[in-house]
Structures are given as structure tokens and as C-alpha cells.
Amino acid sequence: MASIPQNKIEKSSFKIITQFCALAHLPALVRLLNDHRHSNVSLTAILIWLLKVIFQRRTLYRAEAPGMCTKRTVYNILNDGQINWQRLSCLLAQRVITGLAQWLDARKSGALIIDDTLISRLNAKQTELLANTFDHDRQRYLKGYRGLTLAWRNGQLVLPVTTAVLSSQKARNRVGTPAKTLDQRTLAGQRRAQAMRPMPAVALELIKQARANGLKAKYVLFDSWFTSPKMFAALNDQKLIGIGMLKRTKKIYYRYRGRQYTVKTLYQYLRQSHRQPRADYLYSCVVQAATAKLPLRLVFVAKRHCANDYLVLATTKTNLTPAAIIQLYSRRWQIENYFKAAKQYLRLDQTQIQDYDGLCAHMAVTYDLLAWQQRRQPGDPTIGDIFYQLDTLLPIIDLATAIGQLLGELTNLKVTKSPAKMTAQIKTLIDQFLNGLSIQTSALITLSMSNS
């Protein structure tokens, strides 16, 4: 049963959230988001309330309405297509990295990680730009979106930088309502047009946007879905070093010692050349991509638990040692841990928001708080530990304990000479007590007090 006094509980319980907002200078960031609403309710206050709701594991429908506005106002703000949520994510990640500089190892260079995850919407029917999306885990198509995420990682910390909620390129796969607008002069139109572009092209846009907002990195890590000579060439133009896993496809050729090879035939050639496999990798060589005219270092690595299988890593920095390439690429796995935490704890794929702009807004802020709190606490606790610490900030107190607290507050009241002032103080405490109880219990106590 809920308890009293709510104002004191909120003041102490959400100290972590307010500290995080102060670290990120959230009001200053909000002023850069193209928010042109004429309202007395600040966007900063709405975002803080949303953080509180998420860490209480409540949906917006079941959460208590914020004191400064109605829930309808919150929905209207989230669904505002002119607010640049991607820029908020970029700026917030940059501020958190700066604020955690004293806890991070400066010797470890930062790397950007690009990957996607399924945001399922199984029961939705008419949601804007909803698409049949292939789920690689279940090996079948499900209704939903692809959450393309750009994250930053330095070996100690992983932070989501920005996210794009993608539909499908193919019109036949889109089962929801068409986009409301595709006017490229508006932010809403640009966001919807981005949702229907190829995923590698959007990944390059997110990287460019993150760097324009002050995020520094040297490497970009990605899996085989994004790896191609064109991707390496595009990253090279941005003076970034790409490290990715190659597909064993017959469509792409690489030149080695004057001859053209696919990945599979190159592996067979190296194996037949009687090269001795190393302890931590099989083979390594420098090739030239036939399409992009770009030198690449390939590293063939034995696939764990599969003696006759292998993986192929590639990078544009040919003077990197194979061991360094493997070590850098291993950081990519951290984004999978982020997806797991975001879905398991923050329930980002279970939100009841149906509007496309609202869905983009919902994925903008939350995980950074968990990562910030994890890194600044001693003992390196897990994300789950940190979440449940935040989740238990509002304790559930039974009625007997609540009455005991009320009596303690009444006992500690300072005696004043003015009876009216004393009566007002007592009335304030009783009102706070009743407001903290459930509606039914509060009504019963009020009725009994009036009858007496």
C-alpha cells in the first residue's frame, strides 16, 4: 500500500535522476532541440518525469499524472515531429562521456559500434510505417521496426549515441499506414524518409551526425550486415577506421597477388599454400577490394566450437596487427548487452506508444543514466544491480508503518503560540498522509473522521 509523505520521498528517492540531469545540463540541451511549443510546461520537466516512470517499471497509461500538466500534454510532446530527438541523444552521450572522464582510462581509444535490433509490435495494425521485419533469432518475419543504434565504447563503458527507427525499403513489406509527411523541409519528413532508406546508408548518416555533435572516435565496428567495400570506402572518406566481419559471398572479389578471389577461394588458397596457422588466428593478408580500390587487411579466425569453420575480419588500417584487430572487434559484442538491458529492464520494445514520433522519442534518453551510475559506483556492479537499486527507490510501506510515520511527524512538530498555525501544520501532514494512500483507504479514513 502506498504511503506518506510523497513530497519527501520524491525529494530523496530521485536524487540520482536529478544528479544525472545536472551532469548532462539537460535544460541547456533541450534548448537545442527545435522545440517551439508555447507552453508553461518545460520539456526538461517532462523528460525527468518520463525517467521516473520508466524506472518505476510503469507504462505511461498506468503512471500517475505529472503535477505540472496532464498526460495528454506528455503524449503531445512525445508525438511532436519537430523535436530533434536524435540530436538530444548525441549531445547527451557526449556530456556523459565528458562527465565520466575521471572514471575512464584515457589510454583506451573510443570506438563507434553500429548494429540493429528488432522492435516488435505484434498486436499493432495501423501504426505508421509498421513493417514485416525479419527476426534473425526466430528466422521468420514479425511486425515491427528495426532499431538501428550507434553506440560508443572504449573498453570500459558502452553508451547508445543515437537511434533510428527504421521501416522497410520495400513497399510490399510495409503493413502500417503510410508516412504522414515526406516533406524534406521538415524534421518529421526527414525522419520518415530516413526510415525507408537502406540500413547501411542510414548508419553512415548517424555516424556523421554523432561526429558533428562533438563525439570523438577513431574506429567504427560493425557486423557482416553492414560490411562491404563501399562501407569501408565511405568511412575512409570520413577519416575513420572501419573494422567489420566479411560475408562469404560470391558477388564480391578481392585482389591478392595479381589474382581475384572471393573470401572462400582466398581461404582455400592460403590453406593450400602450407602457411602455418597462428595460435590466436589462422591467416592474415593484405588485399585490395575490386570495387572500391581500397587496401584491406583480412584476418581469418577459427570459429569457436566449429573446427572446420572460420570467420573473416577486415579493416582499412593495414598496419594493425591481427591480434589488435581481433581485440578491437571483440568490443562490438557490448552493444548486444545494451540491447538486452534495454529490452529486459527498460522494456523499450514493450512501450504502448503507437505514434512513430513518440516511439523515436521514447528511445532517446534512458540507458545513459544506467551506464553513468554503473561507472561511477565502486565495485563495478552490473546493469541489473543498478536498475533494481533505482527501481526500489520508492519503497512500498504498509498502512501500519505509514501511520507510525504520521505520528512521528506530529510528535516532532514545533509548538507555536498561534493555534491557527499549529492547526494548519497538522492539517498539512494529514493531507499528505491521505494523498499517499490508495483511493479506497483514503475514502474510508476520511469517512470515519467525518462521522466522529
Coordinates of C-alpha atoms in Angstrom, one line a residue:
M1 CA 0.0 0.0 0.0
A2 CA 1.3 3.5 -0.8
S3 CA 2.4 5.7 2.0
I4 CA 3.4 9.2 3.1
P5 CA 4.8 11.8 2.7
Q6 CA 5.2 11.8 -1.1
N7 CA 7.0 15.1 -1.4
K8 CA 9.8 14.0 0.9
I9 CA 10.1 10.6 -0.7
E10 CA 10.4 12.0 -4.2
K11 CA 13.0 14.6 -2.9
S12 CA 15.2 11.8 -1.6
S13 CA 14.4 8.9 -3.9
F14 CA 15.1 10.6 -7.2
K15 CA 18.4 12.2 -6.2
I16 CA 20.2 10.0 -8.7
I17 CA 18.0 11.2 -11.6
T18 CA 18.4 14.9 -10.7
Q19 CA 22.1 14.5 -10.4
F20 CA 22.2 12.9 -13.8
C21 CA 20.2 15.7 -15.4
A22 CA 22.5 18.2 -13.7
L23 CA 25.6 16.4 -15.1
A24 CA 24.2 16.4 -18.6
H25 CA 23.0 20.1 -18.3
L26 CA 19.6 18.9 -19.6
P27 CA 17.9 22.3 -19.8
A28 CA 20.7 23.6 -22.0
L29 CA 20.4 20.6 -24.3
V30 CA 16.7 20.9 -24.5
R31 CA 17.1 24.4 -25.9
L32 CA 18.9 22.9 -28.9
L33 CA 16.1 20.5 -29.9
N34 CA 14.0 22.7 -32.2
D35 CA 11.2 22.8 -29.5
H36 CA 8.9 25.7 -30.5
R37 CA 6.0 25.0 -28.2
H38 CA 4.3 27.9 -26.5
S39 CA 3.7 26.3 -23.1
N40 CA 4.4 26.9 -19.5
V41 CA 5.4 23.3 -19.1
S42 CA 9.1 22.8 -19.9
L43 CA 10.4 19.9 -21.9
T44 CA 13.0 19.3 -19.2
A45 CA 10.4 18.6 -16.6
I46 CA 8.6 16.2 -18.9
L47 CA 11.8 14.2 -19.6
I48 CA 12.6 14.0 -15.9
W49 CA 9.0 12.7 -15.2
L50 CA 9.5 10.1 -18.0
L51 CA 12.7 8.9 -16.4
K52 CA 10.9 8.4 -13.1
V53 CA 8.1 6.5 -14.8
I54 CA 10.4 4.2 -16.7
F55 CA 12.5 3.3 -13.6
Q56 CA 9.2 2.6 -11.7
R57 CA 8.5 0.0 -14.5
R58 CA 5.2 1.6 -15.3
T59 CA 3.6 2.4 -18.6
L60 CA 2.5 5.9 -19.4
Y61 CA -1.1 4.8 -19.1
R62 CA -0.7 3.4 -15.6
A63 CA 1.7 6.1 -14.3
E64 CA 0.4 8.9 -12.1
A65 CA -0.1 12.1 -14.0
P66 CA 2.6 14.7 -13.5
G67 CA 1.7 17.5 -11.3
M68 CA 2.6 20.2 -13.8
C69 CA 0.4 19.0 -16.7
T70 CA -1.9 16.2 -17.8
K71 CA -0.9 13.0 -19.5
R72 CA -2.3 14.3 -22.8
T73 CA 0.3 17.1 -22.7
V74 CA 3.0 14.5 -22.3
Y75 CA 1.7 12.4 -25.3
N76 CA 1.5 15.6 -27.4
I77 CA 5.1 16.5 -26.6
L78 CA 6.4 13.0 -27.4
N79 CA 4.5 12.9 -30.6
D80 CA 5.8 16.3 -31.7
G81 CA 7.5 15.6 -35.0
Q82 CA 9.6 18.8 -34.9
I83 CA 11.7 17.9 -31.8
N84 CA 15.1 16.6 -32.8
W85 CA 15.4 13.5 -30.5
Q86 CA 18.4 12.1 -32.3
R87 CA 20.4 15.3 -31.6
L88 CA 19.4 15.1 -27.9
S89 CA 20.8 11.5 -27.8
C90 CA 24.1 12.6 -29.4
L91 CA 24.5 15.6 -27.1
L92 CA 23.6 13.6 -24.0
A93 CA 26.1 10.9 -24.8
Q94 CA 28.8 13.4 -25.4
R95 CA 28.1 15.1 -22.0
V96 CA 28.0 11.8 -20.1
I97 CA 31.4 10.8 -21.6
T98 CA 32.9 14.2 -20.6
G99 CA 31.4 13.9 -17.1
L100 CA 32.8 10.3 -16.7
A101 CA 36.3 11.3 -17.9
Q102 CA 37.8 10.8 -14.5
W103 CA 36.5 7.2 -14.2
L104 CA 37.6 6.2 -17.8
D105 CA 41.0 5.0 -18.9
A106 CA 42.4 7.7 -21.3
R107 CA 44.7 5.2 -22.9
K108 CA 41.8 3.3 -24.5
S109 CA 40.6 5.0 -27.6
G110 CA 36.9 5.3 -28.3
A111 CA 35.1 3.2 -30.9
L112 CA 31.7 3.6 -32.5
I113 CA 29.6 0.4 -32.8
I114 CA 26.7 0.1 -35.3
D115 CA 24.1 -2.6 -35.0
D116 CA 20.3 -3.1 -35.2
T117 CA 17.7 -4.9 -33.2
L118 CA 14.1 -5.8 -33.7
I119 CA 11.4 -3.6 -32.1
S120 CA 8.4 -5.9 -32.3
R121 CA 4.8 -4.6 -32.5
L122 CA 2.9 -7.9 -32.7
N123 CA -0.5 -6.6 -31.9
A124 CA -0.3 -3.3 -33.8
K125 CA -2.3 -3.0 -37.0
Q126 CA -2.4 0.6 -38.3
T127 CA 0.8 2.1 -36.7
E128 CA 2.6 4.4 -39.1
L129 CA 5.3 2.8 -41.2
L130 CA 4.9 -0.6 -39.5
A131 CA 6.6 -3.3 -41.5
N132 CA 7.1 -7.0 -41.7
T133 CA 10.6 -7.3 -40.3
F134 CA 12.8 -10.4 -40.4
D135 CA 13.8 -11.7 -36.9
H136 CA 17.2 -13.4 -37.2
D137 CA 16.6 -15.2 -33.9
R138 CA 13.3 -16.8 -34.8
Q139 CA 14.1 -17.0 -38.5
R140 CA 10.7 -15.5 -39.5
Y141 CA 9.0 -12.2 -40.3
L142 CA 7.4 -10.3 -37.4
K143 CA 5.6 -7.0 -37.4
G144 CA 7.7 -4.2 -36.0
Y145 CA 10.7 -1.9 -36.8
R146 CA 14.4 -2.1 -36.9
G147 CA 16.1 -0.1 -34.1
L148 CA 19.4 0.9 -35.8
T149 CA 21.6 2.1 -32.9
L150 CA 25.0 3.8 -32.9
A151 CA 26.9 3.2 -29.6
W152 CA 30.2 4.4 -28.2
R153 CA 32.6 2.1 -26.5
N154 CA 36.1 2.5 -25.0
G155 CA 36.6 -0.9 -23.4
Q156 CA 35.0 0.2 -20.1
L157 CA 31.7 1.8 -21.0
V158 CA 29.1 1.4 -23.7
L159 CA 26.7 4.3 -24.4
P160 CA 24.0 4.5 -27.0
V161 CA 24.7 7.6 -29.0
T162 CA 21.7 7.8 -31.3
T163 CA 19.0 5.6 -32.7
A164 CA 17.0 5.5 -35.9
V165 CA 13.6 3.6 -36.0
L166 CA 13.6 2.0 -39.5
S167 CA 10.7 0.6 -41.5
S168 CA 11.3 -1.3 -44.8
Q169 CA 12.6 -0.2 -48.1
K170 CA 10.1 -2.3 -49.9
A171 CA 6.6 -1.0 -50.1
R172 CA 5.1 -4.5 -50.1
N173 CA 6.6 -5.2 -46.6
R174 CA 5.1 -2.1 -45.0
V175 CA 1.8 -3.0 -43.4
G176 CA 1.0 0.1 -41.4
T177 CA -0.3 3.4 -42.6
P178 CA 1.8 5.5 -44.9
A179 CA 4.1 8.3 -43.7
K180 CA 2.2 11.4 -42.6
T181 CA 4.6 13.6 -44.5
L182 CA 7.8 13.2 -46.5
D183 CA 8.4 16.9 -46.9
Q184 CA 12.2 17.2 -46.6
R185 CA 11.9 20.7 -45.4
T186 CA 10.6 19.5 -42.1
L187 CA 12.3 17.4 -39.4
A188 CA 9.3 15.0 -39.3
G189 CA 9.6 14.4 -43.1
Q190 CA 13.3 13.8 -42.9
R191 CA 12.8 11.3 -40.1
R192 CA 10.3 9.3 -42.1
A193 CA 12.3 9.4 -45.3
Q194 CA 15.3 8.1 -43.3
A195 CA 13.1 5.2 -42.0
M196 CA 12.7 3.9 -45.6
R197 CA 16.3 4.2 -46.7
P198 CA 18.9 1.3 -46.8
M199 CA 20.3 0.5 -43.4
P200 CA 24.0 1.0 -44.3
A201 CA 23.2 4.4 -45.7
V202 CA 21.4 5.4 -42.5
A203 CA 24.3 4.1 -40.5
L204 CA 26.6 6.5 -42.2
E205 CA 24.2 9.3 -41.6
L206 CA 24.1 8.5 -37.8
I207 CA 27.9 8.4 -37.7
K208 CA 28.2 11.8 -39.4
Q209 CA 25.6 13.3 -37.1
A210 CA 27.3 12.0 -34.0
R211 CA 30.7 13.5 -35.0
A212 CA 29.0 16.8 -35.9
N213 CA 27.7 16.9 -32.3
G214 CA 31.1 16.6 -30.8
L215 CA 31.5 12.8 -30.3
K216 CA 35.1 11.7 -30.9
A217 CA 36.1 8.2 -32.1
K218 CA 38.8 6.6 -34.1
Y219 CA 37.2 3.2 -35.1
V220 CA 33.8 2.0 -36.3
L221 CA 32.8 -1.6 -35.6
F222 CA 30.1 -3.5 -37.4
D223 CA 29.0 -7.0 -38.2
S224 CA 28.6 -8.6 -41.6
W225 CA 25.2 -7.0 -42.3
F226 CA 26.9 -3.6 -42.9
T227 CA 30.3 -4.8 -44.1
S228 CA 31.1 -4.1 -47.8
P229 CA 33.9 -2.3 -49.7
K230 CA 31.5 0.7 -50.2
M231 CA 31.1 1.0 -46.4
F232 CA 34.9 0.9 -45.8
A233 CA 35.4 3.5 -48.5
A234 CA 32.7 5.8 -47.1
L235 CA 34.3 5.6 -43.6
N236 CA 37.7 6.2 -45.0
D237 CA 36.4 9.4 -46.6
Q238 CA 35.3 10.5 -43.1
K239 CA 38.8 9.6 -41.8
L240 CA 37.5 6.7 -39.7
I241 CA 38.9 3.2 -39.5
G242 CA 36.4 0.5 -40.2
I243 CA 36.6 -3.0 -38.6
G244 CA 33.9 -5.5 -39.7
M245 CA 33.2 -9.1 -40.4
L246 CA 33.0 -10.1 -44.1
K247 CA 30.3 -12.1 -45.7
R248 CA 31.4 -15.2 -47.6
T249 CA 29.6 -14.1 -50.7
K250 CA 30.4 -14.9 -54.4
K251 CA 29.5 -11.4 -55.5
I252 CA 32.5 -9.5 -54.1
Y253 CA 36.1 -10.1 -55.2
Y254 CA 39.4 -9.1 -53.6
R255 CA 42.7 -8.9 -55.5
Y256 CA 45.6 -10.8 -53.9
R257 CA 49.0 -11.2 -55.7
G258 CA 47.5 -10.2 -59.0
R259 CA 44.5 -12.6 -58.9
Q260 CA 40.9 -12.1 -58.0
Y261 CA 39.5 -14.2 -55.1
T262 CA 36.2 -14.4 -53.2
V263 CA 36.6 -14.8 -49.4
K264 CA 36.1 -18.5 -49.7
T265 CA 38.5 -19.1 -52.5
L266 CA 41.1 -16.9 -50.8
Y267 CA 40.9 -19.0 -47.7
Q268 CA 41.4 -22.2 -49.7
Y269 CA 44.4 -20.7 -51.4
L270 CA 46.0 -19.7 -48.1
R271 CA 45.3 -23.1 -46.7
Q272 CA 46.9 -24.9 -49.7
S273 CA 49.9 -22.6 -49.5
H274 CA 51.0 -24.5 -46.4
R275 CA 51.1 -21.5 -44.2
Q276 CA 51.2 -22.4 -40.5
P277 CA 48.1 -21.2 -38.6
R278 CA 49.0 -19.0 -35.6
A279 CA 47.9 -19.6 -32.0
D280 CA 45.2 -16.8 -31.9
Y281 CA 44.3 -16.7 -35.6
L282 CA 44.6 -18.7 -38.8
Y283 CA 45.8 -16.5 -41.6
S284 CA 46.3 -12.8 -42.3
C285 CA 46.9 -11.0 -45.6
V286 CA 46.5 -7.6 -47.3
V287 CA 44.2 -7.5 -50.3
Q288 CA 42.6 -4.8 -52.5
A289 CA 38.8 -4.5 -52.8
A290 CA 38.0 -4.8 -56.5
T291 CA 35.1 -2.3 -56.4
A292 CA 36.4 0.4 -54.0
K293 CA 40.2 0.2 -55.0
L294 CA 40.9 0.2 -51.3
P295 CA 43.6 -1.9 -49.4
L296 CA 42.2 -4.1 -46.6
R297 CA 43.8 -6.4 -44.1
L298 CA 41.9 -9.6 -43.7
V299 CA 42.2 -11.8 -40.7
F300 CA 40.9 -15.4 -40.8
V301 CA 39.9 -16.6 -37.3
A302 CA 38.8 -20.1 -36.3
K303 CA 35.2 -20.2 -35.3
R304 CA 34.7 -21.3 -31.7
H305 CA 33.3 -24.8 -31.3
C306 CA 33.5 -25.4 -35.1
A307 CA 36.8 -26.9 -36.1
N308 CA 36.3 -26.6 -39.8
D309 CA 34.7 -23.2 -39.9
Y310 CA 36.1 -19.7 -39.8
L311 CA 35.3 -16.0 -39.5
V312 CA 36.9 -13.2 -41.6
L313 CA 37.6 -9.8 -40.1
A314 CA 38.6 -6.8 -42.3
T315 CA 39.9 -3.3 -41.7
T316 CA 41.2 -0.4 -43.7
K317 CA 44.2 0.2 -41.3
T318 CA 46.5 -2.4 -42.9
N319 CA 49.4 -1.8 -40.3
L320 CA 47.2 -3.1 -37.4
T321 CA 48.4 -6.4 -36.1
P322 CA 45.9 -9.3 -36.3
A323 CA 45.8 -9.5 -32.5
A324 CA 44.8 -5.8 -32.3
I325 CA 42.1 -6.3 -34.9
I326 CA 40.6 -9.2 -33.0
Q327 CA 40.8 -7.3 -29.7
L328 CA 39.1 -4.2 -31.2
Y329 CA 36.4 -6.2 -32.9
S330 CA 35.6 -8.0 -29.7
R331 CA 34.3 -4.7 -28.3
R332 CA 31.4 -4.9 -30.7
W333 CA 29.6 -7.5 -28.6
Q334 CA 29.0 -4.9 -25.9
I335 CA 26.1 -3.4 -27.9
E336 CA 24.3 -6.8 -27.6
N337 CA 24.5 -6.3 -23.9
Y338 CA 22.9 -2.9 -24.3
F339 CA 20.1 -4.4 -26.4
K340 CA 19.5 -7.0 -23.7
A341 CA 19.4 -4.4 -20.9
A342 CA 17.2 -2.0 -22.9
K343 CA 14.6 -4.7 -23.5
Q344 CA 14.8 -6.6 -20.2
Y345 CA 14.9 -3.7 -17.8
L346 CA 13.8 -0.6 -19.7
R347 CA 11.2 -2.5 -21.8
L348 CA 11.9 -0.3 -24.9
D349 CA 10.2 -2.9 -27.1
Q350 CA 7.1 -3.1 -24.9
T351 CA 6.0 0.5 -24.9
Q352 CA 2.4 1.3 -25.6
I353 CA 3.3 4.4 -27.7
Q354 CA 1.8 3.9 -31.2
D355 CA 2.9 7.2 -32.8
Y356 CA 6.1 7.0 -34.9
D357 CA 7.5 10.2 -33.5
G358 CA 6.6 9.1 -29.9
L359 CA 8.5 5.9 -30.5
C360 CA 11.6 7.8 -31.6
A361 CA 11.4 10.0 -28.5
H362 CA 10.9 7.0 -26.2
M363 CA 14.3 5.6 -27.1
A364 CA 16.3 8.8 -26.6
V365 CA 17.5 9.1 -23.0
T366 CA 17.0 6.2 -20.6
Y367 CA 20.0 3.9 -20.8
D368 CA 22.6 6.6 -20.4
L369 CA 21.5 7.0 -16.8
L370 CA 22.2 3.4 -16.1
A371 CA 25.6 3.4 -17.7
W372 CA 26.6 6.6 -15.9
Q373 CA 25.6 5.2 -12.5
Q374 CA 27.3 1.9 -13.1
R375 CA 30.6 3.5 -14.0
R376 CA 30.7 5.9 -11.1
Q377 CA 29.9 3.3 -8.4
P378 CA 32.7 1.3 -6.8
G379 CA 32.9 -2.5 -7.3
D380 CA 31.7 -2.4 -10.9
P381 CA 28.1 -3.5 -10.3
T382 CA 26.1 -4.9 -13.2
I383 CA 23.4 -3.0 -15.1
G384 CA 20.8 -5.2 -13.4
D385 CA 22.0 -4.3 -9.9
I386 CA 21.9 -0.6 -10.8
F387 CA 18.4 -0.8 -12.3
Y388 CA 16.9 -2.6 -9.3
Q389 CA 18.6 0.0 -7.0
L390 CA 16.7 2.7 -8.9
D391 CA 13.6 0.6 -9.1
T392 CA 13.4 0.3 -5.3
L393 CA 13.9 4.0 -4.7
L394 CA 10.2 4.4 -4.0
P395 CA 9.6 1.8 -1.2
I396 CA 6.1 0.3 -0.7
I397 CA 5.2 0.8 3.0
D398 CA 2.3 -0.8 4.7
L399 CA -0.5 1.1 6.4
A400 CA 0.8 0.5 10.0
T401 CA 4.2 1.9 9.1
A402 CA 2.6 4.9 7.4
I403 CA 0.5 5.7 10.5
G404 CA 3.7 5.3 12.6
Q405 CA 5.5 7.8 10.4
L406 CA 2.5 10.2 10.6
L407 CA 2.5 10.0 14.4
G408 CA 6.2 10.6 14.4
E409 CA 5.8 13.7 12.3
L410 CA 3.0 15.0 14.6
T411 CA 5.2 14.4 17.7
N412 CA 8.1 16.3 16.2
L413 CA 6.0 19.4 15.3
K414 CA 7.4 22.6 16.8
V415 CA 4.9 24.1 19.3
T416 CA 3.9 27.6 18.3
K417 CA 1.9 30.2 20.2
S418 CA -0.6 30.6 17.3
P419 CA -3.3 27.9 17.4
A420 CA -4.2 28.6 13.8
K421 CA -0.6 28.0 12.7
M422 CA -0.5 24.7 14.6
T423 CA -3.8 23.6 13.1
A424 CA -2.6 24.4 9.6
Q425 CA 0.6 22.3 10.1
I426 CA -1.4 19.4 11.4
K427 CA -3.8 19.6 8.5
T428 CA -0.9 19.7 6.0
L429 CA 0.6 16.5 7.4
I430 CA -2.8 14.7 7.5
D431 CA -3.5 15.8 3.9
Q432 CA -0.1 14.4 2.8
F433 CA -0.8 11.2 4.6
L434 CA -4.2 10.8 2.9
N435 CA -2.8 11.7 -0.6
G436 CA -0.2 8.9 -0.3
L437 CA -2.8 6.2 0.4
S438 CA -4.9 4.4 -2.1
I439 CA -8.3 6.0 -3.1
Q440 CA -10.3 3.3 -1.2
T441 CA -8.3 3.5 2.0
S442 CA -8.2 7.3 2.0
A443 CA -12.0 7.4 1.5
L444 CA -12.6 5.1 4.4
I445 CA -10.4 7.1 6.8
T446 CA -12.0 10.4 5.7
L447 CA -15.5 9.0 6.2
S448 CA -14.6 7.7 9.7
M449 CA -13.1 11.1 10.6
S450 CA -16.1 13.0 9.4
N451 CA -18.5 10.6 11.4
S452 CA -16.5 11.1 14.5

